[in-house]
mmCIF file of C-alpha atoms in Angstrom:
data_model
loop_
_atom_site.group_PDB
_atom_site.id
_atom_site.type_symbol
_atom_site.label_atom_id
_atom_site.label_comp_id
_atom_site.label_asym_id
_atom_site.label_seq_id
_atom_site.Cartn_x
_atom_site.Cartn_y
_atom_site.Cartn_z
ATOM 1 C CA UNK A 25 -17.553 220.887 115.060
ATOM 2 C CA UNK A 26 -20.504 222.538 116.754
ATOM 3 C CA UNK A 27 -22.912 223.055 113.854
ATOM 4 C CA UNK A 28 -25.699 221.189 115.703
ATOM 5 C CA UNK A 29 -25.427 223.037 119.010
ATOM 6 C CA UNK A 30 -28.389 225.156 120.070
ATOM 7 C CA UNK A 31 -29.277 227.131 123.200
ATOM 8 C CA UNK A 32 -31.374 225.273 125.748
ATOM 9 C CA UNK A 33 -34.942 226.501 126.342
ATOM 10 C CA UNK A 34 -35.064 229.142 129.055
ATOM 11 C CA UNK A 35 -36.527 227.792 132.359
ATOM 12 C CA UNK A 36 -39.730 229.580 133.239
ATOM 13 C CA UNK A 37 -40.102 231.119 129.765
ATOM 14 C CA UNK A 38 -43.424 229.829 128.375
ATOM 15 C CA UNK A 39 -42.582 230.838 124.812
ATOM 16 C CA UNK A 40 -39.331 228.918 125.098
ATOM 17 C CA UNK A 41 -40.895 225.745 126.519
ATOM 18 C CA UNK A 42 -44.279 225.421 124.794
ATOM 19 C CA UNK A 43 -43.097 224.664 121.281
ATOM 20 C CA UNK A 44 -45.504 221.985 120.026
ATOM 21 C CA UNK A 45 -48.614 223.081 118.153
ATOM 22 C CA UNK A 46 -50.109 219.693 117.219
ATOM 23 C CA UNK A 47 -49.370 215.997 117.714
ATOM 24 C CA UNK A 48 -50.883 213.741 115.052
ATOM 25 C CA UNK A 49 -51.301 209.992 115.472
ATOM 26 C CA UNK A 50 -51.441 208.463 111.967
ATOM 27 C CA UNK A 51 -54.312 206.369 110.664
ATOM 28 C CA UNK A 52 -53.224 202.776 110.026
ATOM 29 C CA UNK A 53 -54.212 200.636 107.052
ATOM 30 C CA UNK A 54 -53.327 196.998 106.434
ATOM 31 C CA UNK A 55 -52.368 196.502 102.780
ATOM 32 C CA UNK A 56 -51.996 192.749 103.041
ATOM 33 C CA UNK A 57 -48.693 191.808 104.598
ATOM 34 C CA UNK A 58 -47.614 195.296 105.653
ATOM 35 C CA UNK A 59 -49.078 198.377 107.304
ATOM 36 C CA UNK A 60 -49.161 201.976 106.111
ATOM 37 C CA UNK A 61 -49.576 204.827 108.591
ATOM 38 C CA UNK A 62 -50.959 208.083 107.162
ATOM 39 C CA UNK A 63 -50.104 211.262 109.080
ATOM 40 C CA UNK A 64 -51.105 213.811 106.411
ATOM 41 C CA UNK A 65 -53.667 214.927 105.511
ATOM 42 C CA UNK A 66 -55.337 214.856 108.916
ATOM 43 C CA UNK A 67 -58.411 216.479 110.404
ATOM 44 C CA UNK A 68 -56.008 218.233 112.754
ATOM 45 C CA UNK A 69 -53.615 219.437 110.075
ATOM 46 C CA UNK A 70 -53.966 219.462 106.293
ATOM 47 C CA UNK A 71 -50.420 220.469 105.340
ATOM 48 C CA UNK A 72 -46.962 221.279 106.732
ATOM 49 C CA UNK A 73 -45.346 223.725 104.341
ATOM 50 C CA UNK A 74 -45.915 222.164 100.889
ATOM 51 C CA UNK A 75 -46.222 218.628 102.333
ATOM 52 C CA UNK A 76 -49.835 217.583 101.805
ATOM 53 C CA UNK A 77 -49.469 213.811 102.223
ATOM 54 C CA UNK A 78 -47.189 211.710 104.415
ATOM 55 C CA UNK A 79 -47.181 207.906 104.725
ATOM 56 C CA UNK A 80 -44.973 205.597 106.760
ATOM 57 C CA UNK A 81 -44.560 202.249 104.985
ATOM 58 C CA UNK A 82 -43.818 199.354 107.358
ATOM 59 C CA UNK A 83 -41.610 198.346 109.061
ATOM 60 C CA UNK A 84 -42.549 194.916 107.842
ATOM 61 C CA UNK A 85 -41.123 191.540 106.914
ATOM 62 C CA UNK A 86 -42.748 190.683 103.594
ATOM 63 C CA UNK A 87 -43.678 187.059 102.998
ATOM 64 C CA UNK A 88 -42.675 184.897 100.041
ATOM 65 C CA UNK A 89 -44.870 185.747 97.067
ATOM 66 C CA UNK A 90 -46.498 188.769 98.720
ATOM 67 C CA UNK A 91 -45.406 192.367 98.923
ATOM 68 C CA UNK A 92 -45.840 195.698 97.184
ATOM 69 C CA UNK A 93 -47.773 195.663 93.922
ATOM 70 C CA UNK A 94 -49.184 199.141 93.212
ATOM 71 C CA UNK A 95 -50.670 199.155 89.717
ATOM 72 C CA UNK A 96 -50.418 202.174 87.379
ATOM 73 C CA UNK A 97 -52.320 205.204 88.668
ATOM 74 C CA UNK A 98 -52.347 208.945 87.854
ATOM 75 C CA UNK A 99 -51.249 212.144 89.620
ATOM 76 C CA UNK A 100 -51.645 215.854 88.967
ATOM 77 C CA UNK A 101 -50.436 218.967 90.822
ATOM 78 C CA UNK A 102 -47.873 217.343 93.106
ATOM 79 C CA UNK A 103 -44.455 215.724 93.442
ATOM 80 C CA UNK A 104 -44.094 212.295 95.031
ATOM 81 C CA UNK A 105 -41.124 211.866 97.380
ATOM 82 C CA UNK A 106 -40.134 208.231 98.015
ATOM 83 C CA UNK A 107 -37.399 207.505 100.576
ATOM 84 C CA UNK A 108 -36.605 204.048 101.968
ATOM 85 C CA UNK A 109 -34.873 202.909 105.136
ATOM 86 C CA UNK A 110 -35.048 199.169 104.343
ATOM 87 C CA UNK A 111 -35.949 197.087 101.299
ATOM 88 C CA UNK A 112 -36.457 198.241 97.723
ATOM 89 C CA UNK A 113 -39.170 199.286 95.262
ATOM 90 C CA UNK A 114 -39.335 199.324 91.489
ATOM 91 C CA UNK A 115 -40.700 202.501 89.858
ATOM 92 C CA UNK A 116 -42.037 202.871 86.303
ATOM 93 C CA UNK A 117 -43.841 205.892 84.865
ATOM 94 C CA UNK A 118 -45.414 207.249 81.688
ATOM 95 C CA UNK A 119 -42.254 209.210 80.859
ATOM 96 C CA UNK A 120 -40.466 205.898 80.356
ATOM 97 C CA UNK A 121 -38.607 206.047 83.683
ATOM 98 C CA UNK A 122 -37.566 202.623 84.958
ATOM 99 C CA UNK A 123 -35.852 202.878 88.340
ATOM 100 C CA UNK A 124 -35.038 200.678 91.312
ATOM 101 C CA UNK A 125 -34.864 202.539 94.636
ATOM 102 C CA UNK A 126 -32.892 201.283 97.649
ATOM 103 C CA UNK A 127 -32.337 202.601 101.199
ATOM 104 C CA UNK A 128 -30.895 206.105 101.435
ATOM 105 C CA UNK A 129 -31.846 206.928 97.838
ATOM 106 C CA UNK A 130 -34.556 209.293 96.649
ATOM 107 C CA UNK A 131 -37.158 209.098 93.898
ATOM 108 C CA UNK A 132 -38.660 212.512 93.114
ATOM 109 C CA UNK A 133 -41.498 212.517 90.571
ATOM 110 C CA UNK A 134 -43.175 215.806 89.678
ATOM 111 C CA UNK A 135 -46.548 215.159 88.068
ATOM 112 C CA UNK A 136 -47.265 218.676 86.806
ATOM 113 C CA UNK A 137 -50.235 218.488 84.408
ATOM 114 C CA UNK A 138 -50.339 214.701 84.677
ATOM 115 C CA UNK A 139 -48.297 211.520 84.990
ATOM 116 C CA UNK A 140 -48.960 207.805 85.559
ATOM 117 C CA UNK A 141 -46.710 205.473 87.533
ATOM 118 C CA UNK A 142 -46.548 202.077 89.204
ATOM 119 C CA UNK A 143 -44.619 200.867 92.236
ATOM 120 C CA UNK A 144 -43.928 197.174 92.453
ATOM 121 C CA UNK A 145 -41.288 194.686 93.513
ATOM 122 C CA UNK A 146 -39.084 192.650 91.216
ATOM 123 C CA UNK A 147 -40.235 189.033 90.856
ATOM 124 C CA UNK A 148 -36.879 187.695 92.074
ATOM 125 C CA UNK A 149 -37.291 189.635 95.329
ATOM 126 C CA UNK A 150 -40.577 187.882 96.055
ATOM 127 C CA UNK A 151 -38.863 184.487 96.270
ATOM 128 C CA UNK A 152 -37.701 185.113 99.854
ATOM 129 C CA UNK A 153 -38.847 187.033 102.944
ATOM 130 C CA UNK A 154 -37.492 190.601 102.965
ATOM 131 C CA UNK A 155 -37.862 193.835 104.943
ATOM 132 C CA UNK A 156 -39.653 197.005 103.892
ATOM 133 C CA UNK A 157 -39.538 200.308 105.753
ATOM 134 C CA UNK A 158 -39.737 203.836 104.445
ATOM 135 C CA UNK A 159 -41.766 206.940 103.760
ATOM 136 C CA UNK A 160 -43.666 208.389 100.855
ATOM 137 C CA UNK A 161 -44.833 211.970 100.870
ATOM 138 C CA UNK A 162 -46.369 214.395 98.395
ATOM 139 C CA UNK A 163 -45.502 218.053 98.057
ATOM 140 C CA UNK A 164 -48.029 220.316 96.380
ATOM 141 C CA UNK A 165 -46.831 222.316 93.399
ATOM 142 C CA UNK A 166 -47.199 226.119 93.375
ATOM 143 C CA UNK A 167 -50.034 227.451 91.226
ATOM 144 C CA UNK A 168 -47.785 228.578 88.393
ATOM 145 C CA UNK A 169 -46.340 225.034 88.057
ATOM 146 C CA UNK A 170 -49.484 222.950 88.471
ATOM 147 C CA UNK A 171 -49.709 222.520 84.678
ATOM 148 C CA UNK A 172 -45.961 222.186 84.088
ATOM 149 C CA UNK A 173 -44.353 219.301 82.226
ATOM 150 C CA UNK A 174 -43.876 216.203 84.409
ATOM 151 C CA UNK A 175 -40.398 214.924 85.243
ATOM 152 C CA UNK A 176 -38.708 212.168 87.254
ATOM 153 C CA UNK A 177 -35.343 212.246 89.034
ATOM 154 C CA UNK A 178 -33.483 209.593 91.014
ATOM 155 C CA UNK A 179 -30.729 210.549 93.471
ATOM 156 C CA UNK A 180 -28.280 208.031 94.957
ATOM 157 C CA UNK A 181 -27.419 207.981 98.649
ATOM 158 C CA UNK A 182 -23.936 209.312 97.814
ATOM 159 C CA UNK A 183 -25.499 212.369 96.134
ATOM 160 C CA UNK A 184 -27.443 213.427 99.251
ATOM 161 C CA UNK A 185 -25.242 215.384 101.710
ATOM 162 C CA UNK A 186 -24.817 213.976 105.220
ATOM 163 C CA UNK A 187 -23.589 215.917 108.263
ATOM 164 C CA UNK A 188 -22.395 214.402 111.553
ATOM 165 C CA UNK A 189 -21.571 216.002 114.886
ATOM 166 C CA UNK A 190 -21.639 214.905 118.540
ATOM 167 C CA UNK A 191 -23.793 211.805 118.034
ATOM 168 C CA UNK A 192 -26.140 213.365 115.464
ATOM 169 C CA UNK A 193 -26.229 212.498 111.761
ATOM 170 C CA UNK A 194 -28.454 214.372 109.309
ATOM 171 C CA UNK A 195 -28.929 213.383 105.656
ATOM 172 C CA UNK A 196 -30.368 216.286 103.658
ATOM 173 C CA UNK A 197 -32.852 214.562 101.348
ATOM 174 C CA UNK A 198 -34.358 217.729 99.804
ATOM 175 C CA UNK A 199 -33.959 221.449 100.352
ATOM 176 C CA UNK A 200 -31.369 222.978 102.657
ATOM 177 C CA UNK A 201 -30.524 222.725 106.376
ATOM 178 C CA UNK A 202 -27.495 223.478 108.544
ATOM 179 C CA UNK A 203 -25.657 225.081 105.649
ATOM 180 C CA UNK A 204 -25.952 222.015 103.377
ATOM 181 C CA UNK A 205 -28.069 221.801 100.236
ATOM 182 C CA UNK A 206 -29.550 218.736 98.552
ATOM 183 C CA UNK A 207 -29.134 218.516 94.750
ATOM 184 C CA UNK A 208 -32.854 217.753 94.371
ATOM 185 C CA UNK A 209 -34.795 220.270 92.269
ATOM 186 C CA UNK A 210 -37.833 221.468 94.243
ATOM 187 C CA UNK A 211 -40.589 223.839 93.178
ATOM 188 C CA UNK A 212 -40.923 225.600 96.553
ATOM 189 C CA UNK A 213 -38.782 226.448 99.567
ATOM 190 C CA UNK A 214 -38.838 223.303 101.714
ATOM 191 C CA UNK A 215 -36.692 220.934 103.747
ATOM 192 C CA UNK A 216 -36.754 217.163 104.191
ATOM 193 C CA UNK A 217 -34.078 215.306 106.154
ATOM 194 C CA UNK A 218 -33.359 211.913 107.713
ATOM 195 C CA UNK A 219 -31.995 212.273 111.259
ATOM 196 C CA UNK A 220 -30.230 209.701 113.471
ATOM 197 C CA UNK A 221 -29.490 210.614 117.091
ATOM 198 C CA UNK A 222 -27.432 208.494 119.466
ATOM 199 C CA UNK A 223 -28.761 208.248 123.018
ATOM 200 C CA UNK A 224 -28.651 211.722 124.592
ATOM 201 C CA UNK A 225 -27.614 213.490 121.370
ATOM 202 C CA UNK A 226 -29.512 216.576 120.242
ATOM 203 C CA UNK A 227 -30.081 218.902 117.299
ATOM 204 C CA UNK A 228 -31.691 222.308 116.839
ATOM 205 C CA UNK A 229 -34.397 222.942 114.266
ATOM 206 C CA UNK A 230 -33.965 226.114 112.225
ATOM 207 C CA UNK A 231 -36.654 228.692 113.066
ATOM 208 C CA UNK A 232 -36.199 230.311 109.650
ATOM 209 C CA UNK A 233 -38.963 228.155 108.155
ATOM 210 C CA UNK A 234 -42.488 229.079 109.189
ATOM 211 C CA UNK A 235 -43.898 225.530 109.137
ATOM 212 C CA UNK A 236 -41.856 222.713 110.678
ATOM 213 C CA UNK A 237 -42.478 219.168 111.862
ATOM 214 C CA UNK A 238 -40.804 215.862 112.657
ATOM 215 C CA UNK A 239 -42.142 212.405 111.986
ATOM 216 C CA UNK A 240 -40.897 209.824 114.488
ATOM 217 C CA UNK A 241 -39.674 206.531 113.028
ATOM 218 C CA UNK A 242 -37.702 204.786 115.788
ATOM 219 C CA UNK A 243 -36.739 205.393 119.410
ATOM 220 C CA UNK A 244 -37.789 208.287 121.609
ATOM 221 C CA UNK A 245 -37.061 212.017 121.672
ATOM 222 C CA UNK A 246 -37.654 214.822 124.141
ATOM 223 C CA UNK A 247 -39.047 218.182 123.030
ATOM 224 C CA UNK A 248 -40.150 220.865 125.501
ATOM 225 C CA UNK A 249 -39.852 218.410 128.388
ATOM 226 C CA UNK A 250 -42.194 215.888 126.733
ATOM 227 C CA UNK A 251 -41.272 212.455 125.377
ATOM 228 C CA UNK A 252 -42.470 211.117 122.034
ATOM 229 C CA UNK A 253 -42.088 207.697 120.407
ATOM 230 C CA UNK A 254 -42.554 206.165 116.954
ATOM 231 C CA UNK A 255 -45.431 206.880 114.552
ATOM 232 C CA UNK A 256 -46.167 210.434 115.673
ATOM 233 C CA UNK A 257 -46.057 213.661 113.658
ATOM 234 C CA UNK A 258 -45.053 216.636 115.815
ATOM 235 C CA UNK A 259 -45.951 220.002 114.292
ATOM 236 C CA UNK A 260 -44.128 222.939 115.870
ATOM 237 C CA UNK A 261 -45.132 226.533 116.432
ATOM 238 C CA UNK A 262 -43.465 229.037 114.109
ATOM 239 C CA UNK A 263 -40.554 231.140 115.266
ATOM 240 C CA UNK A 264 -39.708 229.318 118.506
ATOM 241 C CA UNK A 265 -36.236 228.200 119.469
ATOM 242 C CA UNK A 266 -36.324 224.439 119.210
ATOM 243 C CA UNK A 267 -34.178 221.509 120.301
ATOM 244 C CA UNK A 268 -34.799 217.804 119.760
ATOM 245 C CA UNK A 269 -32.960 215.375 122.027
ATOM 246 C CA UNK A 270 -32.849 211.564 121.989
ATOM 247 C CA UNK A 271 -33.650 210.087 125.383
ATOM 248 C CA UNK A 272 -31.096 208.131 127.392
ATOM 249 C CA UNK A 273 -32.899 204.882 126.516
ATOM 250 C CA UNK A 274 -31.230 204.618 123.117
ATOM 251 C CA UNK A 275 -30.907 206.023 119.612
ATOM 252 C CA UNK A 276 -33.737 207.734 117.729
ATOM 253 C CA UNK A 277 -34.546 208.253 114.077
ATOM 254 C CA UNK A 278 -36.994 210.687 112.507
ATOM 255 C CA UNK A 279 -37.720 212.752 109.421
ATOM 256 C CA UNK A 280 -37.551 216.547 109.530
ATOM 257 C CA UNK A 281 -39.964 218.253 107.150
ATOM 258 C CA UNK A 282 -41.539 221.597 106.391
ATOM 259 C CA UNK A 283 -41.121 224.834 104.523
ATOM 260 C CA UNK A 284 -42.984 227.967 103.621
ATOM 261 C CA UNK A 285 -46.816 227.953 103.462
ATOM 262 C CA UNK A 286 -48.409 227.295 100.088
ATOM 263 C CA UNK A 287 -49.719 230.053 97.850
ATOM 264 C CA UNK A 288 -53.360 229.349 98.662
ATOM 265 C CA UNK A 289 -55.655 226.460 99.471
ATOM 266 C CA UNK A 290 -55.123 223.012 97.971
ATOM 267 C CA UNK A 291 -57.781 220.400 97.302
ATOM 268 C CA UNK A 292 -56.931 216.705 97.404
ATOM 269 C CA UNK A 293 -58.988 213.815 96.021
ATOM 270 C CA UNK A 294 -57.541 210.336 95.551
ATOM 271 C CA UNK A 295 -54.207 210.906 93.747
ATOM 272 C CA UNK A 296 -55.003 214.424 92.556
ATOM 273 C CA UNK A 297 -53.951 217.739 94.129
ATOM 274 C CA UNK A 298 -54.946 221.146 92.790
ATOM 275 C CA UNK A 299 -55.814 224.709 93.716
ATOM 276 C CA UNK A 300 -58.983 224.204 91.629
ATOM 277 C CA UNK A 301 -61.866 221.805 92.265
ATOM 278 C CA UNK A 302 -62.719 222.008 88.575
ATOM 279 C CA UNK A 303 -59.227 220.803 87.636
ATOM 280 C CA UNK A 304 -59.664 217.751 89.841
ATOM 281 C CA UNK A 305 -62.998 216.982 88.177
ATOM 282 C CA UNK A 306 -61.270 217.191 84.800
ATOM 283 C CA UNK A 307 -58.538 214.792 85.987
ATOM 284 C CA UNK A 308 -61.194 212.321 87.155
ATOM 285 C CA UNK A 309 -62.826 212.380 83.738
ATOM 286 C CA UNK A 310 -59.477 212.109 81.950
ATOM 287 C CA UNK A 311 -58.564 208.968 83.906
ATOM 288 C CA UNK A 312 -62.032 207.483 83.452
ATOM 289 C CA UNK A 313 -61.841 208.028 79.689
ATOM 290 C CA UNK A 314 -58.244 206.785 79.320
ATOM 291 C CA UNK A 315 -56.738 210.151 78.343
ATOM 292 C CA UNK A 316 -53.624 209.854 80.517
ATOM 293 C CA UNK A 317 -50.424 208.393 79.044
ATOM 294 C CA UNK A 318 -49.581 204.733 79.637
ATOM 295 C CA UNK A 319 -46.598 203.283 81.504
ATOM 296 C CA UNK A 320 -44.203 201.519 79.087
ATOM 297 C CA UNK A 321 -43.624 197.955 80.273
ATOM 298 C CA UNK A 322 -46.688 198.120 82.545
ATOM 299 C CA UNK A 323 -49.470 198.790 80.028
ATOM 300 C CA UNK A 324 -51.892 195.968 80.823
ATOM 301 C CA UNK A 325 -52.983 196.949 84.328
ATOM 302 C CA UNK A 326 -54.285 200.036 86.143
ATOM 303 C CA UNK A 327 -56.175 201.183 89.234
ATOM 304 C CA UNK A 328 -59.742 202.246 88.351
ATOM 305 C CA UNK A 329 -61.123 205.597 89.469
ATOM 306 C CA UNK A 330 -62.735 205.150 92.922
ATOM 307 C CA UNK A 331 -66.514 205.276 92.924
ATOM 308 C CA UNK A 332 -66.711 207.623 95.942
#
């Protein structure tokens, strides 16, 4: 098969070789036993396609008794996209969803007009050290769906299509790439994929999407004659021919993400995303006054509205 082959950049052709628009180094926060790196939003780039938020969780070795314990909190105007490489998380939400997520699986939660969820670990997991590594991103909803009914969907690793060719493996987490389509229901035209490259292997990145990026997780890749390592978000120029190649040092792993630009500006405050500042103010007041639904099985705890 040759589905991943792409023409090499043309020597001496500036448009062919200068393909990177922005390189973002994530901000790092220590959450007590593990680190989170936030690449979006950034002062250098607010969004890539509909992706308005992108976190790398870990990699970490969680200690006995510690770990992930995110209390119930609200969202509006977005879909959360949780994808793990190592470890597991336990999701509950105000729709009554109760779902364990493991590596290679996907949790997709569309908040619409409003939803509340928690992300914790099972008590039995906390009895021993264990790894945690993954990503969580948010995609903004289009204006006509910002007040839609919320929903939650879980997709197993077997349900997400995987393609392999010449040392490259691509799992299509959401959207479509390379002729394969994920079963995930999305509100906008986007793509999100988990890519493994053996040393020296390469893939092209479809120029059909206007906004495209990769987030480096492990190893090193070469793009336009430059080398990039872990914890970097590379945002590419639109329309350019593009090839991503793992260096000879060893394998590389990264997430491909992007899509079409959103239908107007989006505002983001805490866990709220909207095309309207007034809608965000309403969501603040609704959470402060307890007007959101509760999470069955996780009713006794919540994260208060931030003061600032």
